Amino acid sequence: MRGVLEIPENLLPLQAALAQGLERVQARFDGHLESDLPPVARLCRHVERYRGKMLRPSLTLLCGLAASTRAADFDAAFTENQISVAAVCEMVHMATLVHDDVLDEADTRRSGQTVNRLHGNETAVMLGDMLIASAFRLCATIDAPTALAVGRASVELCEGELLQLHHRDSWSIDEPTYFEIINRKTAALIAVACELGAIHAGASRPLAASLAAFGRHLGVAFQIQDDLLDLFGERSMLGKPVHKDLEKGKPTLPVIHHLAAASAHDRSRMLDLLDHAAIEMTHDLAHRIAVALESTGSIEHARSTAKAMVSRAIVELAGIPESPARSLLQVMADAVVSRVR
Amino acid sequence: MRGVLEIPENLLPLQAALAQGLERVQARFDGHLESDLPPVARLCRHVERYRGKMLRPSLTLLCGLAASTRAADFDAAFTENQISVAAVCEMVHMATLVHDDVLDEADTRRSGQTVNRLHGNETAVMLGDMLIASAFRLCATIDAPTALAVGRASVELCEGELLQLHHRDSWSIDEPTYFEIINRKTAALIAVACELGAIHAGASRPLAASLAAFGRHLGVAFQIQDDLLDLFGERSMLGKPVHKDLEKGKPTLPVIHHLAAASAHDRSRMLDLLDHAAIEMTHDLAHRIAVALESTGSIEHARSTAKAMVSRAIVELAGIPESPARSLLQVMADAVVSRVR
């Protein structure tokens, strides 16, 4: 994850190799998301500006190294297929960002203006579709099992988003429903990014399954942290507006926990605050919600749940031979819950 | 094309075989667009109500029969892969309908309420994404070359839509630009539906290429006719609102031709009418636009262009052995420009 990691010195050479790999992923992404129609090509180039932490491609490449019999030799070039898989996962992710911005009526992303803001919702919807179609086109150049795996994860992702929309403004959903949502909308793609990285490094089935499980748990932790950052993060750090979840009626773990744990009085007070937040979120309102969530230990509950998911992810790494790549995966996993952007 | 064909008596047995094939396509479609999450499954079932003429699946199955060495034996079952390809093409098409309805803010489709109307834009965008992802997941169960062909056509489709959006309210685009748009947004998918039908019937490369070219020309004709129906069709027949293109600033062939052919005075009068139409389309306004378009022979120009494209499509059939399937393809091609819905 670019820019958000504290890397131990012994892993710096690996980090450099990873950075080189990510540059190839970017080139594959940009080269594949192209058009001979100049206005369409200009839109595609706008998407390049959305590029962020590159979490999914980083995981694909590192899981590939960690699963490889040449794990110690991280100077060995990543294969073309690994680079393509990494680009595919980032493309599917980018499509969800472009469509999310339409749904959220967001004006800014990565501190720049969104496609919907600049070119309208119609163009943003179609550009997102083009990203999905381009991802599958690139996928199909690898092999059918890879295309099938990405197809499955993408369907799961949509199911998660649809389930979340179905439960919009249902503040009192239970935790299993919340985990069902984030497991599908976020963890499925991260899991497949890890799994395919391993498979295309020639990993055995059990090894690939361990790395898929690593990605699943990490994805759940990542989304809990994302939801916490939406509650408590800073716009200047995140490069996007905060408090969107509350405004859009998306129940997140601290709120769900609070509503289950609070007294009847506090519960109805929180529902009142949430009603106001849905109309207009203010600094004062955010503060009052935060204080209420703290009072039932709901923030701490979400933080410790995310940490527990990271621990479960790291347990999955135990079956993998020790290597710098495995160490860096562990550093990344820890960073998922300590990151501030 | 269900419900819009006048079938010669000698082709009725083939039509019955096609209808059976289409039922299998529907079952494949419905079975594949499923979810274990009840609210998502309910949304998927709503999409089934959008089903219309089944043009693309019909072409896939018929091109398969026409290209097959067993062309006379149309009782021979369609292969599983042919059924899947037909379902995939319909799924991609359905995704564009769901997203188009969001872009057009449409309330009705096939005389029923749209997803966006019933469940909001967010859900409609995500459901469209799920259709695309499901299409690719199904595709990947066939083989990588099929997935690649569908991926390419889908990217082309998005490019066409994006180019159209780029030229929104640009009433004076030239005809080549218009053809560039409709060739990509409509003809690409119809061409691949035909080509893959042939390939999965074991057709030779040249035969598959002829049927792809047949689909290309037919797709262009189909879109010109669609645009004419939007200008002159009846809501009760189409099951959707008319005059949407003018309201949304989409230049279509009659308007483009008129603006190029009219005197300076008539040209500026038409631009004035179009400005009004973009604000609010009335019956009177539609009538005045129609009269103006007639005055320069622009309607006739569009009609004859569509007919010429159908003729070019039919020329492509010449290299294919005579068979009932080839005859029915020709009947369908003629129907594309005579249909009123």
XYZ file of C-alpha atoms in Angstrom:
682
model
C 0.000 0.000 0.000
C 1.752 3.044 -1.291
C 2.360 5.868 1.103
C 0.763 4.386 4.186
C 3.346 1.876 5.379
C 6.188 2.064 7.857
C 8.558 -0.440 6.309
C 11.235 -2.190 8.427
C 14.679 -1.677 6.915
C 15.208 -5.324 5.981
C 12.121 -5.182 3.760
C 13.168 -2.092 1.800
C 14.639 -4.065 -1.138
C 11.370 -5.988 -1.413
C 9.436 -2.749 -1.264
C 11.488 -1.450 -4.185
C 10.722 -4.604 -6.181
C 7.039 -4.205 -5.346
C 7.095 -0.573 -6.459
C 8.556 -1.644 -9.801
C 5.856 -4.270 -10.144
C 3.156 -1.705 -9.361
C 4.526 0.542 -12.099
C 4.026 -2.296 -14.551
C 0.497 -2.757 -13.195
C -0.210 0.916 -13.814
C 1.132 0.688 -17.347
C -1.028 -2.408 -17.977
C -4.060 -0.618 -16.524
C -3.533 2.531 -18.591
C -2.648 0.630 -21.748
C -5.712 -1.548 -21.483
C -8.157 1.219 -20.561
C -7.679 3.034 -23.826
C -9.845 4.132 -26.706
C -9.258 5.213 -30.273
C -12.023 7.798 -29.725
C -10.350 10.959 -28.365
C -13.210 12.069 -26.044
C -13.394 8.563 -24.547
C -9.601 8.375 -24.197
C -9.677 11.667 -22.273
C -12.212 10.233 -19.829
C -10.068 7.141 -19.344
C -7.114 9.303 -18.448
C -9.222 11.018 -15.805
C -9.622 7.657 -14.061
C -5.847 7.394 -13.725
C -6.003 10.337 -11.338
C -8.182 8.284 -8.984
C -5.337 5.911 -8.281
C -4.729 5.533 -4.578
C -3.115 3.047 -2.274
C -3.124 0.223 -4.836
C -4.030 -2.196 -2.029
C -5.412 -4.932 -4.288
C -2.539 -4.976 -6.809
C -0.016 -4.883 -3.952
C -1.669 -7.919 -2.407
C -1.751 -9.780 -5.731
C 1.959 -9.239 -6.284
C 2.999 -9.947 -2.694
C 0.816 -13.058 -2.409
C 2.427 -14.190 -5.637
C 5.885 -13.768 -4.140
C 4.890 -15.304 -0.815
C 3.423 -18.366 -2.523
C 6.254 -18.779 -4.969
C 9.001 -21.323 -4.547
C 11.281 -18.453 -5.511
C 9.940 -16.410 -2.599
C 13.383 -15.294 -1.456
C 14.295 -14.110 -4.933
C 11.945 -11.147 -5.155
C 14.045 -9.591 -7.860
C 12.623 -12.246 -10.134
C 10.233 -10.439 -12.447
C 6.525 -10.801 -11.857
C 4.913 -12.743 -14.669
C 2.765 -11.024 -17.268
C -0.294 -12.817 -15.926
C 0.370 -11.616 -12.371
C 0.624 -8.054 -13.638
C -2.628 -8.490 -15.590
C -4.477 -10.001 -12.618
C -3.326 -7.106 -10.433
C -4.531 -4.589 -13.037
C -7.876 -6.404 -13.375
C -8.547 -6.244 -9.616
C -7.695 -2.555 -9.539
C -9.963 -1.925 -12.537
C -12.945 -3.629 -10.908
C -12.242 -1.646 -7.741
C -11.952 1.597 -9.703
C -15.298 0.883 -11.390
C -16.928 0.654 -7.958
C -15.339 3.975 -6.974
C -16.671 5.692 -10.094
C -20.156 4.249 -9.516
C -20.011 4.912 -5.757
C -19.333 8.562 -6.510
C -22.505 8.648 -8.599
C -24.494 7.008 -5.799
C -22.974 9.264 -3.163
C -23.282 12.367 -5.334
C -19.644 12.924 -4.380
C -17.817 15.932 -5.788
C -14.287 15.022 -4.790
C -12.164 11.876 -4.777
C -8.428 11.704 -4.060
C -8.613 15.499 -3.676
C -9.689 15.939 -7.324
C -13.073 16.427 -8.911
C -15.121 13.300 -9.606
C -16.204 12.182 -13.092
C -19.864 12.725 -12.213
C -19.075 16.231 -11.011
C -17.145 17.101 -14.192
C -19.123 15.205 -16.823
C -22.455 14.262 -15.260
C -23.901 11.073 -13.837
C -24.584 9.503 -17.226
C -20.948 9.651 -18.238
C -19.825 8.370 -14.836
C -22.186 5.380 -15.027
C -20.971 4.520 -18.532
C -17.307 5.029 -17.655
C -17.758 2.669 -14.703
C -19.325 0.145 -17.078
C -16.385 0.551 -19.436
C -14.000 -0.140 -16.550
C -15.865 -3.345 -15.688
C -15.971 -4.453 -19.329
C -12.262 -3.618 -19.760
C -11.423 -5.608 -16.641
C -13.197 -8.670 -18.027
C -11.668 -8.209 -21.453
C -8.189 -8.165 -19.885
C -9.119 -11.126 -17.680
C -10.170 -13.162 -20.680
C -6.655 -12.779 -22.117
C -5.323 -14.761 -19.128
C -7.495 -17.865 -18.913
C -11.080 -18.931 -18.280
C -10.616 -19.995 -14.610
C -9.190 -16.558 -13.780
C -12.066 -14.865 -15.591
C -14.512 -17.066 -13.684
C -12.929 -16.212 -10.323
C -13.045 -12.477 -11.053
C -16.608 -12.809 -12.344
C -17.688 -14.542 -9.132
C -16.019 -11.942 -6.914
C -17.582 -9.131 -8.934
C -21.064 -10.608 -8.629
C -20.495 -10.952 -4.881
C -19.386 -7.330 -4.727
C -22.618 -6.199 -6.405
C -24.699 -8.394 -4.092
C -23.034 -6.756 -1.092
C -23.738 -3.277 -2.424
C -27.361 -4.215 -3.173
C -27.834 -5.707 0.284
C -26.417 -2.521 1.786
C -28.810 -0.406 -0.272
C -31.672 -2.644 0.803
C -30.811 -1.941 4.443
C -30.302 1.766 3.988
C -31.770 3.691 6.896
C -32.246 0.393 8.736
C -30.014 1.436 11.605
C -30.928 -1.579 13.695
C -29.660 -4.356 11.442
C -27.740 -6.987 13.370
C -23.989 -7.554 13.182
C -24.253 -10.729 11.054
C -26.079 -8.707 8.381
C -23.393 -6.016 8.534
C -20.681 -8.663 8.113
C -22.625 -10.246 5.254
C -22.616 -6.867 3.513
C -18.933 -6.001 3.944
C -17.783 -9.551 3.347
C -19.352 -9.378 -0.096
C -18.904 -5.757 -1.071
C -15.263 -5.440 0.030
C -13.668 -8.705 1.142
C -14.621 -10.820 -1.909
C -12.472 -8.795 -4.325
C -9.535 -8.526 -1.907
C -9.689 -12.289 -1.351
C -9.615 -13.024 -5.068
C -6.756 -10.534 -5.572
C -4.721 -12.576 -3.059
C -5.837 -15.969 -4.332
C -5.132 -15.250 -7.997
C -1.743 -13.774 -7.153
C -0.887 -17.093 -5.516
C -2.378 -19.251 -8.262
C -0.461 -17.418 -10.971
C 2.738 -17.966 -9.005
C 2.095 -21.697 -9.252
C 0.892 -22.109 -5.656
C -0.681 -25.352 -4.490
C -4.470 -25.338 -3.862
C -4.106 -25.251 -0.040
C -1.587 -22.407 -0.210
C -3.855 -20.405 -2.539
C -6.799 -21.118 -0.214
C -4.820 -19.830 2.791
C -4.010 -16.617 0.966
C -7.643 -16.264 -0.148
C -8.702 -16.600 3.517
C -5.998 -14.075 4.471
C -7.555 -11.651 1.963
C -11.098 -12.330 3.211
C -10.296 -11.473 6.815
C -8.140 -8.530 5.793
C -10.931 -7.203 3.569
C -13.410 -7.276 6.441
C -10.910 -5.458 8.684
C -10.216 -2.946 5.915
C -13.912 -2.079 5.549
C -14.455 -1.688 9.301
C -11.490 0.699 9.367
C -12.859 2.516 6.302
C -16.155 2.986 8.106
C -14.311 4.266 11.205
C -12.375 6.740 9.057
C -15.643 7.962 7.569
C -16.799 8.658 11.123
C -13.583 10.107 12.538
C -11.172 10.707 9.683
C -10.149 14.053 8.328
C -11.172 15.221 4.911
C -7.699 16.671 4.291
C -6.094 13.268 4.929
C -8.665 11.164 3.093
C -8.998 13.429 0.057
C -12.767 12.887 0.157
C -15.655 14.072 2.291
C -16.295 12.380 5.637
C -19.543 11.346 7.353
C -20.938 10.109 4.047
C -22.147 6.852 5.600
C -24.369 8.627 8.090
C -25.671 11.022 5.472
C -26.496 8.131 3.139
C -28.125 6.035 5.864
C -25.472 3.291 5.835
C -25.371 1.478 9.166
C -21.785 0.775 10.255
C -20.419 -1.318 13.092
C -20.114 1.365 15.813
C -23.680 2.534 15.208
C -25.068 -1.009 15.089
C -23.241 -1.897 18.301
C -24.386 1.260 20.054
C -28.045 0.765 19.163
C -27.890 -2.802 20.482
C -26.008 -1.869 23.665
C -27.567 1.467 24.649
C -30.454 2.050 27.045
C -33.864 2.673 25.506
C -33.404 6.380 26.143
C -29.936 6.603 24.597
C -31.048 4.474 21.724
C -33.894 6.774 20.821
C -31.568 9.762 21.239
C -29.095 8.230 18.766
C -31.874 7.517 16.262
C -32.835 11.155 16.567
C -29.244 12.281 15.925
C -29.042 9.952 12.910
C -32.265 11.405 11.511
C -30.729 14.855 11.721
C -27.458 13.640 10.206
C -29.338 12.264 7.209
C -30.721 15.744 6.549
C -27.570 17.741 7.191
C -24.372 16.676 8.868
C -22.719 19.352 10.986
C -19.514 19.390 13.002
C -21.524 19.609 16.205
C -23.754 16.697 15.251
C -20.733 14.552 14.384
C -19.246 15.348 17.759
C -22.428 14.415 19.638
C -22.718 11.146 17.735
C -19.072 10.342 18.501
C -19.544 11.014 22.219
C -22.613 8.778 22.306
C -20.796 5.992 20.459
C -17.883 6.273 22.923
C -20.255 6.015 25.876
C -21.188 2.420 24.996
C -17.653 1.474 23.975
C -18.915 1.078 20.408
C -15.875 2.686 18.771
C -13.607 0.445 20.783
C -15.766 -2.542 19.823
C -15.345 -1.742 16.128
C -11.591 -1.145 16.514
C -11.046 -4.386 18.374
C -13.199 -6.311 15.898
C -11.051 -4.985 13.058
C -7.895 -5.935 14.949
C -9.267 -9.411 15.614
C -9.938 -9.825 11.884
C -6.345 -8.775 11.141
C -5.131 -11.379 13.634
C -7.239 -14.027 11.909
C -5.739 -12.928 8.605
C -2.214 -13.231 9.971
C -2.957 -16.711 11.330
C -3.606 -17.761 7.727
C -0.049 -16.729 6.863
C 1.360 -19.265 9.325
C 1.189 -22.108 6.812
C 3.269 -20.180 4.296
C 7.068 -20.481 4.258
C 8.806 -17.573 5.923
C 9.989 -14.953 3.434
C 10.306 -11.181 3.100
C 7.033 -11.201 1.136
C 5.233 -12.941 3.986
C 6.684 -10.391 6.422
C 5.531 -7.500 4.260
C 2.029 -8.995 4.011
C 1.982 -9.007 7.789
C 3.145 -5.370 7.955
C 0.414 -4.455 5.466
C -2.204 -6.345 7.457
C -1.284 -4.432 10.610
C -1.322 -1.170 8.692
C -4.891 -1.775 7.531
C -6.210 -1.014 11.023
C -3.696 1.675 11.963
C -3.988 3.717 8.778
C -5.509 7.173 8.880
C -6.270 7.365 5.158
C -37.765 -11.760 -32.418
C -40.777 -12.761 -30.422
C -44.078 -11.194 -31.304
C -42.939 -8.954 -34.136
C -42.498 -11.368 -37.027
C -44.790 -12.469 -39.843
C -43.483 -15.979 -40.367
C -44.000 -17.794 -43.722
C -45.733 -21.128 -43.210
C -42.753 -23.265 -44.248
C -40.696 -21.707 -41.435
C -43.190 -22.423 -38.662
C -41.486 -25.672 -37.526
C -38.200 -23.778 -37.262
C -39.922 -21.024 -35.329
C -41.183 -23.610 -32.859
C -37.655 -25.002 -32.425
C -36.374 -21.439 -31.908
C -39.060 -20.769 -29.305
C -37.969 -23.885 -27.409
C -34.373 -22.714 -27.583
C -35.346 -19.286 -26.277
C -37.090 -20.905 -23.332
C -33.839 -22.606 -22.449
C -32.060 -19.250 -22.800
C -34.532 -17.694 -20.366
C -34.025 -20.521 -17.894
C -30.233 -20.108 -18.187
C -30.589 -16.345 -17.721
C -32.830 -16.656 -14.678
C -30.829 -19.493 -13.159
C -27.589 -17.608 -13.530
C -28.880 -14.237 -12.335
C -29.678 -15.533 -8.889
C -28.679 -14.730 -5.352
C -28.846 -16.494 -2.015
C -29.725 -13.095 -0.513
C -33.527 -12.738 -0.661
C -33.662 -8.957 -1.284
C -31.125 -9.298 -4.112
C -32.975 -12.289 -5.568
C -36.166 -10.219 -5.637
C -34.409 -7.499 -7.632
C -33.093 -10.079 -10.075
C -36.598 -11.332 -10.669
C -37.689 -7.799 -11.487
C -35.225 -7.811 -14.401
C -37.006 -10.830 -15.856
C -39.997 -8.588 -16.447
C -37.894 -6.404 -18.759
C -37.596 -9.218 -21.244
C -38.647 -8.136 -24.710
C -38.075 -9.217 -28.254
C -35.047 -11.394 -27.422
C -33.419 -10.177 -30.633
C -29.840 -11.045 -29.631
C -30.531 -14.576 -28.324
C -32.674 -15.271 -31.393
C -29.801 -14.241 -33.634
C -27.303 -16.349 -31.695
C -29.455 -19.464 -32.016
C -30.410 -18.889 -35.649
C -26.867 -18.034 -36.733
C -25.815 -21.241 -35.002
C -28.327 -23.219 -37.011
C -27.514 -21.391 -40.243
C -23.792 -22.034 -39.808
C -24.167 -25.637 -38.757
C -23.591 -28.548 -41.070
C -26.793 -29.872 -39.583
C -28.604 -26.727 -40.687
C -31.583 -28.617 -42.102
C -32.017 -30.580 -38.893
C -33.190 -27.775 -36.666
C -34.764 -30.222 -34.298
C -31.231 -31.013 -33.187
C -30.882 -29.494 -29.736
C -28.897 -26.303 -29.357
C -25.695 -26.967 -27.448
C -25.304 -25.828 -23.853
C -22.670 -23.322 -24.962
C -24.989 -21.800 -27.569
C -27.678 -21.371 -24.913
C -25.132 -19.771 -22.574
C -23.812 -17.393 -25.245
C -27.372 -16.327 -26.059
C -28.088 -15.695 -22.370
C -24.826 -13.739 -21.992
C -25.682 -11.394 -24.878
C -29.155 -10.796 -23.468
C -27.677 -10.117 -20.021
C -25.246 -7.504 -21.334
C -28.115 -5.935 -23.282
C -30.343 -5.964 -20.207
C -27.609 -4.256 -18.186
C -27.568 -1.412 -20.705
C -31.359 -1.110 -20.441
C -31.212 -0.883 -16.649
C -28.452 1.733 -16.820
C -30.115 3.588 -19.706
C -33.214 3.949 -17.577
C -31.111 5.596 -14.891
C -29.547 7.954 -17.438
C -32.905 8.717 -19.033
C -34.669 9.023 -15.686
C -37.223 6.696 -17.258
C -40.204 5.572 -15.207
C -41.523 2.845 -17.470
C -40.040 0.026 -19.539
C -41.981 -2.746 -21.285
C -45.075 -1.104 -19.784
C -43.856 -1.780 -16.222
C -42.116 0.430 -13.693
C -38.327 0.699 -13.981
C -35.905 -0.423 -11.265
C -34.742 3.155 -10.717
C -38.352 4.265 -10.310
C -39.122 1.515 -7.781
C -35.841 1.258 -5.897
C -33.833 4.394 -6.698
C -30.897 5.135 -8.959
C -28.308 3.568 -6.662
C -29.988 0.183 -6.765
C -30.473 0.413 -10.535
C -26.781 1.219 -11.097
C -25.698 -1.712 -8.906
C -28.217 -4.102 -10.427
C -26.891 -3.173 -13.871
C -23.373 -3.873 -12.618
C -24.517 -7.214 -11.276
C -25.977 -8.064 -14.690
C -22.658 -7.241 -16.369
C -20.672 -9.228 -13.796
C -23.090 -12.166 -14.084
C -22.774 -12.087 -17.863
C -18.993 -12.333 -17.629
C -19.154 -15.020 -14.969
C -21.395 -17.105 -17.240
C -19.141 -16.339 -20.212
C -16.095 -17.576 -18.349
C -17.764 -20.981 -17.944
C -17.660 -21.355 -21.744
C -14.098 -20.545 -22.755
C -11.602 -17.691 -22.768
C -11.992 -16.733 -26.471
C -15.757 -16.340 -25.984
C -15.192 -14.240 -22.866
C -12.694 -12.115 -24.795
C -15.137 -11.551 -27.679
C -17.936 -10.523 -25.301
C -15.496 -8.314 -23.357
C -14.457 -6.553 -26.558
C -18.035 -5.988 -27.686
C -18.987 -4.680 -24.236
C -16.112 -2.203 -24.195
C -17.176 -1.048 -27.671
C -20.732 -0.648 -26.421
C -19.563 1.605 -23.585
C -17.382 3.630 -25.953
C -20.398 4.221 -28.182
C -22.503 5.377 -25.244
C -19.709 7.655 -24.027
C -19.224 9.154 -27.494
C -22.970 9.781 -27.669
C -22.915 11.496 -24.281
C -19.937 13.567 -25.414
C -21.977 14.811 -28.385
C -25.119 15.441 -26.410
C -26.790 18.652 -27.557
C -24.355 18.780 -30.486
C -27.140 18.644 -33.050
C -24.796 19.325 -35.934
C -22.535 16.282 -35.702
C -21.918 14.718 -39.095
C -23.286 11.379 -40.259
C -19.957 9.514 -39.860
C -19.939 10.448 -36.167
C -23.531 9.248 -35.819
C -22.628 5.948 -37.454
C -19.550 5.653 -35.244
C -21.818 5.988 -32.207
C -24.497 3.483 -33.219
C -22.007 1.041 -34.689
C -20.387 0.774 -31.271
C -23.300 1.205 -28.905
C -25.700 -1.149 -30.710
C -24.140 -3.041 -33.610
C -21.082 -4.413 -31.767
C -23.118 -6.603 -29.398
C -25.506 -7.783 -32.125
C -22.512 -8.681 -34.301
C -20.895 -10.730 -31.540
C -24.221 -12.451 -30.774
C -24.288 -13.649 -34.398
C -20.589 -14.489 -34.590
C -20.496 -16.523 -31.384
C -23.650 -18.381 -32.360
C -21.839 -19.457 -35.510
C -18.537 -20.258 -33.787
C -20.236 -22.452 -31.200
C -21.953 -24.344 -34.007
C -18.509 -25.205 -35.348
C -18.591 -22.706 -38.219
C -15.478 -21.981 -40.263
C -13.759 -18.590 -39.717
C -15.095 -17.077 -42.980
C -18.637 -18.245 -42.226
C -18.476 -16.788 -38.710
C -17.071 -13.546 -40.154
C -19.965 -13.325 -42.635
C -22.489 -13.740 -39.850
C -20.635 -11.159 -37.725
C -20.861 -8.716 -40.645
C -24.552 -9.611 -41.049
C -25.048 -8.673 -37.385
C -23.073 -5.437 -37.735
C -25.179 -4.127 -40.593
C -28.378 -5.361 -38.992
C -27.437 -3.646 -35.718
C -26.939 -0.312 -37.465
C -30.308 -0.685 -39.210
C -31.925 -1.680 -35.907
C -30.679 1.463 -34.164
C -31.784 3.793 -36.975
C -35.239 2.223 -36.751
C -35.169 2.545 -32.957
C -34.401 6.234 -33.330
C -37.259 6.613 -35.855
C -39.636 4.879 -33.438
C -38.576 7.283 -30.713
C -39.556 10.120 -33.064
C -42.758 8.645 -34.475
C -43.648 5.552 -32.485
C -46.522 5.228 -30.066
C -45.997 4.862 -26.386
C -48.730 2.238 -26.160
C -46.948 0.068 -28.727
C -43.422 0.594 -27.436
C -44.234 0.216 -23.751
C -41.934 3.154 -23.029
C -42.072 6.922 -23.458
C -41.306 8.422 -26.866
C -39.318 11.528 -27.850
C -36.674 10.695 -25.246
C -33.838 11.282 -27.724
C -34.866 14.878 -28.352
C -35.431 15.531 -24.672
C -31.995 14.131 -23.840
C -30.238 16.008 -26.641
C -29.325 12.880 -28.626
C -28.848 13.734 -32.287
C -30.379 11.064 -34.543
C -30.140 10.544 -38.287
C -33.263 12.475 -39.411
C -32.243 15.529 -37.356
C -28.619 15.379 -38.506
C -29.716 15.083 -42.130
C -32.213 17.922 -41.822
C -29.717 20.327 -40.276
C -27.242 19.583 -43.057
C -29.836 19.852 -45.836
C -32.043 22.731 -44.683
C -31.741 26.424 -45.613
C -30.083 28.678 -43.043
C -33.526 29.891 -42.016
C -35.028 26.423 -41.579
C -31.927 25.251 -39.836
C -32.107 27.936 -37.198
C -35.852 27.283 -36.835
C -35.151 23.582 -36.166
C -32.470 24.429 -33.601
C -35.035 26.616 -31.899
C -37.585 23.770 -31.851
C -34.943 21.402 -30.457
C -34.109 23.877 -27.699
C -37.751 23.893 -26.702
C -37.988 20.108 -26.927
C -35.072 19.769 -24.500
C -37.038 21.783 -21.948
C -40.430 20.199 -22.467
C -41.627 18.012 -25.273
C -45.238 18.558 -26.285
C -47.452 16.890 -28.864
C -47.527 20.109 -30.883
C -43.753 20.484 -30.803
C -43.271 16.873 -31.911
C -45.640 17.497 -34.806
C -43.807 20.649 -35.918
C -40.445 18.886 -35.763
C -41.848 15.991 -37.792
C -43.221 18.337 -40.476
C -39.865 20.119 -40.729
C -37.986 16.805 -40.986
C -40.374 15.667 -43.735
C -39.803 18.894 -45.670
C -36.149 18.002 -46.343
C -36.875 14.322 -46.923
C -34.919 13.550 -43.750
C -37.296 10.875 -42.484
C -37.194 9.183 -45.862
C -33.385 9.470 -45.833
C -33.199 7.678 -42.480
C -35.692 5.005 -43.589
C -33.836 4.311 -46.815
C -30.486 4.250 -45.009
C -31.850 1.634 -42.619
C -33.199 -0.384 -45.555
C -29.848 -0.157 -47.318
C -28.130 -1.500 -44.183
C -30.586 -4.406 -44.096
C -29.762 -5.132 -47.751
C -26.062 -5.140 -46.924
C -26.777 -7.509 -44.057
C -28.688 -9.850 -46.347
C -25.847 -9.812 -48.895
C -23.658 -11.315 -46.169
C -26.038 -14.273 -45.973
C -25.351 -15.149 -49.618
C -22.244 -17.154 -48.761
C -24.156 -19.358 -46.339
C -25.789 -22.597 -47.512
C -29.511 -22.238 -48.056
C -31.547 -23.453 -45.081
C -34.703 -22.591 -43.147
C -32.479 -20.825 -40.576
C -30.975 -18.621 -43.275
C -34.461 -17.820 -44.548
C -35.641 -16.886 -41.068
C -32.592 -14.653 -40.560
C -33.615 -12.856 -43.745
C -37.213 -12.482 -42.522
C -35.903 -11.099 -39.233
C -33.612 -8.676 -41.043
C -36.524 -7.321 -43.075
C -38.634 -7.051 -39.930
C -36.014 -4.874 -38.239
C -36.956 -1.919 -40.445
C -40.685 -2.626 -40.685
C -41.306 -3.154 -36.974
C -43.389 -0.666 -35.030
C -42.110 -1.723 -31.607
